[in-house]
mmCIF file of C-alpha atoms in Angstrom:
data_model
loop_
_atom_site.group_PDB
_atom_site.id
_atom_site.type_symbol
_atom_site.label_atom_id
_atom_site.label_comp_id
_atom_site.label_asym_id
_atom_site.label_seq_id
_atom_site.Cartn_x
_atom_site.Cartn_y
_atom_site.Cartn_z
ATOM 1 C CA UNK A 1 0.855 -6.289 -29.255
ATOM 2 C CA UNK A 2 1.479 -9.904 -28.774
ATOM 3 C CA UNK A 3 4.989 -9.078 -27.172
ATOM 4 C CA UNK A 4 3.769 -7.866 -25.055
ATOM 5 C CA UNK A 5 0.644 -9.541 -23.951
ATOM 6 C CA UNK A 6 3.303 -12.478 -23.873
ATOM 7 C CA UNK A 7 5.964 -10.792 -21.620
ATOM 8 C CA UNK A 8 2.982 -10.253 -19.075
ATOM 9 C CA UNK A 9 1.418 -14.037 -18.992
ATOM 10 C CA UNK A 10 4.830 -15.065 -18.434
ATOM 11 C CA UNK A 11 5.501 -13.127 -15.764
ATOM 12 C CA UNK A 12 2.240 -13.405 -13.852
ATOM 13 C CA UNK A 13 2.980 -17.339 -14.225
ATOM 14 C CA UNK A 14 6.504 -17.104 -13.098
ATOM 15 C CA UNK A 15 6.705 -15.594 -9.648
ATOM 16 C CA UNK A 16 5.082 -15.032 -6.897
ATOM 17 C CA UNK A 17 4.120 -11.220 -6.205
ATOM 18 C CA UNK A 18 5.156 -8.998 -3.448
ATOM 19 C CA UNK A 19 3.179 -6.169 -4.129
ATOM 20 C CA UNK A 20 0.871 -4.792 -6.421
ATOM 21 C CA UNK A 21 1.200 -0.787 -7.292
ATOM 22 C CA UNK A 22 -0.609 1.822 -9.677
ATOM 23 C CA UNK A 23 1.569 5.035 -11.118
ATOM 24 C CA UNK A 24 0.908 8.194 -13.134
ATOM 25 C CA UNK A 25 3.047 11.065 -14.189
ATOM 26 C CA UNK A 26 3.468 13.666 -16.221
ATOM 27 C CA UNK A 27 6.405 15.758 -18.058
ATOM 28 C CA UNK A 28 7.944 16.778 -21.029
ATOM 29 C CA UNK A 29 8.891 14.903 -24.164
ATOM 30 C CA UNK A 30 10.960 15.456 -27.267
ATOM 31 C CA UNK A 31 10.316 13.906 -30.370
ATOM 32 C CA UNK A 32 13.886 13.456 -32.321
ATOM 33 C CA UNK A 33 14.377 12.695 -36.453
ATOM 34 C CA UNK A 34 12.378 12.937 -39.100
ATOM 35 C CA UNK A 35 9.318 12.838 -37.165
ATOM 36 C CA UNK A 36 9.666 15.641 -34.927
ATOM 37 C CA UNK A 37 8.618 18.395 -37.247
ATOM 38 C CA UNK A 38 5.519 16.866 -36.635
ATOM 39 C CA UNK A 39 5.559 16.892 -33.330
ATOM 40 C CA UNK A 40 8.631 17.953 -31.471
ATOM 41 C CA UNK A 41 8.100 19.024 -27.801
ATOM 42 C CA UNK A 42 4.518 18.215 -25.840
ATOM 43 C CA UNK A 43 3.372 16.954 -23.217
ATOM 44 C CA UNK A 44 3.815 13.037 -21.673
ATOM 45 C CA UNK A 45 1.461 11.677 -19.699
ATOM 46 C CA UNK A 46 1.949 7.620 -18.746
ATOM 47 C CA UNK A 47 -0.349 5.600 -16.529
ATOM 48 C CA UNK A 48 0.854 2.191 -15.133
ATOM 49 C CA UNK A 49 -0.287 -0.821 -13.276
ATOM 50 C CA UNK A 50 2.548 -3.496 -11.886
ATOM 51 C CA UNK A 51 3.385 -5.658 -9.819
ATOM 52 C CA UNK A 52 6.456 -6.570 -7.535
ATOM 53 C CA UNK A 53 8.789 -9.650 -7.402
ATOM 54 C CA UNK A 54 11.807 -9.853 -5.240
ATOM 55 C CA UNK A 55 14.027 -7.432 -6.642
ATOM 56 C CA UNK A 56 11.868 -6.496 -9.924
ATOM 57 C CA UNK A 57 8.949 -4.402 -10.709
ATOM 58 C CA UNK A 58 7.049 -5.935 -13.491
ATOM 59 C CA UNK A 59 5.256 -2.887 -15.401
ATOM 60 C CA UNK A 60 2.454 -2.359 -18.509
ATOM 61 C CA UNK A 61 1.404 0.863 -18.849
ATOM 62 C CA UNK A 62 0.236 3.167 -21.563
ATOM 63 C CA UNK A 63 1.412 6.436 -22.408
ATOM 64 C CA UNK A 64 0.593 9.482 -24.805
ATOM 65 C CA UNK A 65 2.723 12.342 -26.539
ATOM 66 C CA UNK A 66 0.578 15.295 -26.932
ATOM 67 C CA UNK A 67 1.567 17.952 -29.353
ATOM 68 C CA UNK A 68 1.382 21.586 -27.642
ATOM 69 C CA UNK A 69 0.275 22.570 -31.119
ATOM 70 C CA UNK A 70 -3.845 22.005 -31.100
ATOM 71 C CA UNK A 71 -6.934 23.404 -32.705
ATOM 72 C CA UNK A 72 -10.310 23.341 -30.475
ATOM 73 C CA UNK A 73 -8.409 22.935 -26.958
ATOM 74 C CA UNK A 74 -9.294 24.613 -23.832
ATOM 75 C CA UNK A 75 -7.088 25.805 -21.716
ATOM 76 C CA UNK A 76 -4.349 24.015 -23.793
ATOM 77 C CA UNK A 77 -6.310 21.056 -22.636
ATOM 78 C CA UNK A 78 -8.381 18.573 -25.230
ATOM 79 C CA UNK A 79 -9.302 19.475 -29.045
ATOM 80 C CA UNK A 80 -6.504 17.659 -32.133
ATOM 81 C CA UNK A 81 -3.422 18.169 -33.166
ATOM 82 C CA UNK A 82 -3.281 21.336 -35.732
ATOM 83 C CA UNK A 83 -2.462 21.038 -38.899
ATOM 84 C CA UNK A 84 0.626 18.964 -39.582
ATOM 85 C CA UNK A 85 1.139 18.233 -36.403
ATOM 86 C CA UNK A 86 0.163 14.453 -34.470
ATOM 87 C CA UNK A 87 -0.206 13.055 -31.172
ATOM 88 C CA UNK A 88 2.009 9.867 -30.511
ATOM 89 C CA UNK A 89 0.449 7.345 -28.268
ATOM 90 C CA UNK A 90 2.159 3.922 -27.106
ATOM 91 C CA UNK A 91 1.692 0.878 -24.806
ATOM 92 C CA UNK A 92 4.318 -1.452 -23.344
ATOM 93 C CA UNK A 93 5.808 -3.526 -20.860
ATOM 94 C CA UNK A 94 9.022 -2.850 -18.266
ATOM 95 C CA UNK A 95 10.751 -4.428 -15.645
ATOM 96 C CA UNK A 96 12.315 -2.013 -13.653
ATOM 97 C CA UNK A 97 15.757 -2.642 -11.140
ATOM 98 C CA UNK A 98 15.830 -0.729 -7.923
ATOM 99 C CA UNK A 99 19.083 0.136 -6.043
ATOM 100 C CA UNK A 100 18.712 1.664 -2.425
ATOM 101 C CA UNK A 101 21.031 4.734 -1.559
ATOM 102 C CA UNK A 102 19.192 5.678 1.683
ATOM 103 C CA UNK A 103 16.435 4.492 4.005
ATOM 104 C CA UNK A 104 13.719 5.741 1.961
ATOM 105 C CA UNK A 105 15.612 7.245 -1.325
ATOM 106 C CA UNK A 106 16.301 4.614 -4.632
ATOM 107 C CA UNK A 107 17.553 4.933 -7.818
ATOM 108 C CA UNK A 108 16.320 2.523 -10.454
ATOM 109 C CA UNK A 109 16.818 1.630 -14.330
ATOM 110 C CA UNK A 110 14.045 0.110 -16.439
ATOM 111 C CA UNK A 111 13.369 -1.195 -19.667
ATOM 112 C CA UNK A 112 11.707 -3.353 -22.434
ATOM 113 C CA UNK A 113 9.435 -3.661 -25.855
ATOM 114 C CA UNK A 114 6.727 -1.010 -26.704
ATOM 115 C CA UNK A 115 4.458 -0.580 -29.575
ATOM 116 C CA UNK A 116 2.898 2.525 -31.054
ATOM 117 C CA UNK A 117 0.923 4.652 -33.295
ATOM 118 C CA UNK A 118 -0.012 8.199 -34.093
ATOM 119 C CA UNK A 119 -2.974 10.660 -34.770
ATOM 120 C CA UNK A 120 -3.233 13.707 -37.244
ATOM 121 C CA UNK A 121 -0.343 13.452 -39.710
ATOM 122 C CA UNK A 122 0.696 10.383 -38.259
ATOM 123 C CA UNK A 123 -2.770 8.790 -38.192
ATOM 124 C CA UNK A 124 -1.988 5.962 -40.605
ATOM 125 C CA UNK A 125 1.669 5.208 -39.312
ATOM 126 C CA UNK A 126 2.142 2.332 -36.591
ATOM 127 C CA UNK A 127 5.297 0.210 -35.308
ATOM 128 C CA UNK A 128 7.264 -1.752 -32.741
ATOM 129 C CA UNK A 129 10.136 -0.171 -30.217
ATOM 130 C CA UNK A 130 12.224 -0.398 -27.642
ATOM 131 C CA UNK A 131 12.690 1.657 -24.501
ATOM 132 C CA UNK A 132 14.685 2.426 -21.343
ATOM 133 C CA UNK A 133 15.071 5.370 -18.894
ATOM 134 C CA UNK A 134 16.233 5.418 -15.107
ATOM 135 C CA UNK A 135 14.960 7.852 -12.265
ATOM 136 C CA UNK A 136 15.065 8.398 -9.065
ATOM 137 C CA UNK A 137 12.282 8.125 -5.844
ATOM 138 C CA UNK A 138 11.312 8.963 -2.531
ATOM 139 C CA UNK A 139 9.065 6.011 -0.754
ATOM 140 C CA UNK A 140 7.668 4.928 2.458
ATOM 141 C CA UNK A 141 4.513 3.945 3.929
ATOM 142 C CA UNK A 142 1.708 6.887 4.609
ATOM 143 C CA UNK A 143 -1.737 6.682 5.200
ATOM 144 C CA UNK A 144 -4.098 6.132 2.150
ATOM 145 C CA UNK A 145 -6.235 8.899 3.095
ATOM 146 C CA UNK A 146 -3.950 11.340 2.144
ATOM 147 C CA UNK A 147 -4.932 10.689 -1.334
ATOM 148 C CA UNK A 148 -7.965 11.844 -1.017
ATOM 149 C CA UNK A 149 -6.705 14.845 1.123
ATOM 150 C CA UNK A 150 -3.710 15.891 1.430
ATOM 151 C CA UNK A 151 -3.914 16.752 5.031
ATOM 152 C CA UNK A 152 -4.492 13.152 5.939
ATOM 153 C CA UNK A 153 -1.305 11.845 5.274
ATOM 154 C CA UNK A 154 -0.534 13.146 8.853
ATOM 155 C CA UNK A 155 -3.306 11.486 10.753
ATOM 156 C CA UNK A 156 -2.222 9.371 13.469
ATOM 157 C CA UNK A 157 -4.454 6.198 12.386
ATOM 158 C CA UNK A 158 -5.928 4.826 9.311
ATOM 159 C CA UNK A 159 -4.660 2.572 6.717
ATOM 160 C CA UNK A 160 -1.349 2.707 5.577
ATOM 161 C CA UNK A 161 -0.139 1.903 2.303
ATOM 162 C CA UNK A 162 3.811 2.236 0.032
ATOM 163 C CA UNK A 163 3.724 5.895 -1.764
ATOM 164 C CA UNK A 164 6.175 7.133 -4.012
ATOM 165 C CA UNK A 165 7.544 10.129 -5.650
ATOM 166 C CA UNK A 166 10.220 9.938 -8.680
ATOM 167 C CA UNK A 167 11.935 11.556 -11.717
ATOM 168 C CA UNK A 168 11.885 9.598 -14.809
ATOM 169 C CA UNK A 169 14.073 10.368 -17.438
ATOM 170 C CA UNK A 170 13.351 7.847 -20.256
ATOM 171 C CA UNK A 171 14.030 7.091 -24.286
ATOM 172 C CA UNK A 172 11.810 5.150 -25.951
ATOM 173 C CA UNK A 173 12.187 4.432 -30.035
ATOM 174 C CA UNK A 174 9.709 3.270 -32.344
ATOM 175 C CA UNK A 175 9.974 1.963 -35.843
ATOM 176 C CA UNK A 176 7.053 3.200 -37.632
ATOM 177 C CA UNK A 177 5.469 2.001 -41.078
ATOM 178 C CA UNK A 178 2.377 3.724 -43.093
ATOM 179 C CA UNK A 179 1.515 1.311 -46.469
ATOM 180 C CA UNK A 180 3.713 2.136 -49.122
ATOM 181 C CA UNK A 181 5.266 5.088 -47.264
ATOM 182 C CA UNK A 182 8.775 5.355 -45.836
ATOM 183 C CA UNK A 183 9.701 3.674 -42.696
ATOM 184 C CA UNK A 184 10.159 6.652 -39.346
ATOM 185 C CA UNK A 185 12.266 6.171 -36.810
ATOM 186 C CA UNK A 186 11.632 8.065 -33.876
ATOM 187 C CA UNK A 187 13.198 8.600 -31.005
ATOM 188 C CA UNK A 188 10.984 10.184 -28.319
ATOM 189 C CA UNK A 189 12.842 11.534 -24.871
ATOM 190 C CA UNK A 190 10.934 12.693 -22.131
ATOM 191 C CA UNK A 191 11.427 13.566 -18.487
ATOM 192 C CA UNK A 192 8.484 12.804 -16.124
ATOM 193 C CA UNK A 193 7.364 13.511 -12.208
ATOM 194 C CA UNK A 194 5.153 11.197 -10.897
ATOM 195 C CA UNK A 195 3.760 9.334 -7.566
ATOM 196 C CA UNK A 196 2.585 5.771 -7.043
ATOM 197 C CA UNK A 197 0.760 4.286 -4.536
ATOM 198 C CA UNK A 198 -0.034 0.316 -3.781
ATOM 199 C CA UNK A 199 1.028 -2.705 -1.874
ATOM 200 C CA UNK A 200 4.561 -2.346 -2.988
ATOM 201 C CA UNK A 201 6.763 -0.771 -5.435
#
């Protein structure tokens, strides 16, 4: 945790911003070694807030790994993990490098530290990790109603503000410890669609 609160006063005191942005998306991730019997595939969702400097986006967000196996859900929605099976959830920081391959159409790489825990059989079991991924998006300026509406993003006035759509593909890997327990590494790979919207991004 102090990584990363670190890598973010140090980068707010740094540069000057372009552009500040907010993102969500959602996908599909993978949990790999010794940890994935107890959760394998489920469901990624990651919220971010960033900011934008020069050529960099500066990014914490949060993210969680939800087991598709649950007791008490609706809808596949809510309830806990079932029975020896966990959620993983994790917080972190990335800076993200955008290359231009069209007028409104980049690709980008990003990176940096994470930390993380779990719930149900992972409940006690916490740890440090590293992560990466690169993607692809669609931007451009549209009007801000549009997020409220869809149908206003053609309106001739109003505000107008940077959108984006992208593909993430990522790999993040965590080093969890639990007490006396062994060490886990895990390896979590995921592939996410998601939109921002901001100032810049």
């Amino acid at each position: 945790m102090r990584l990363v609160a670190v890598a973010i006063v140090l980068a707010a005191s740094s540069a000057h911003a372009d552009g500040y942005f907010y993102e969500q998306s959602y996908g599909v991730s993978s949990v790999r070694g010794a940890g994935a019997m107890g959760v394998g595939t489920g469901m990624r969702v990651r919220l971010g807030f960033g900011v934008r400097v020069g050529e960099v986006a500066l990014e914490p967000w949060m993210a969680a790994d939800l087991t598709l196996d649950r007791t008490g859900a609706t809808y596949g929605l809510g309830g806990e993990p079932a029975m020896g099976h966990a959620d993983l959830t994790g917080v972190g920081f990335d800076a993200r490098w955008d290359a231009a391959i069209a007028e409104h159409l980049a690709i980008y790489v990003r990176g940096g530290p994470r930390i993380g825990g779990g719930t149900g059989t992972f409940a006690t079991y916490n740890g440090l990790g590293l992560g990466a991924g690169t993607g692809i998006m669609l931007r451009g300026r549209v009007r801000a109603l549009g997020f409220v509406w869809a149908p206003l993003f053609w309106l001739p006035r109003g505000p107008k503000v940077i959108g984006a759509l992208f593909l993430d593909q990522g790999v993040d890997w965590y080093h969890f410890r639990s007490g006396s327990s062994a060490p886990l590494d895990l390896p979590i790979v995921s592939t996410n669609v998601g939109f921002a919207i901001g100032s810049d991004f």
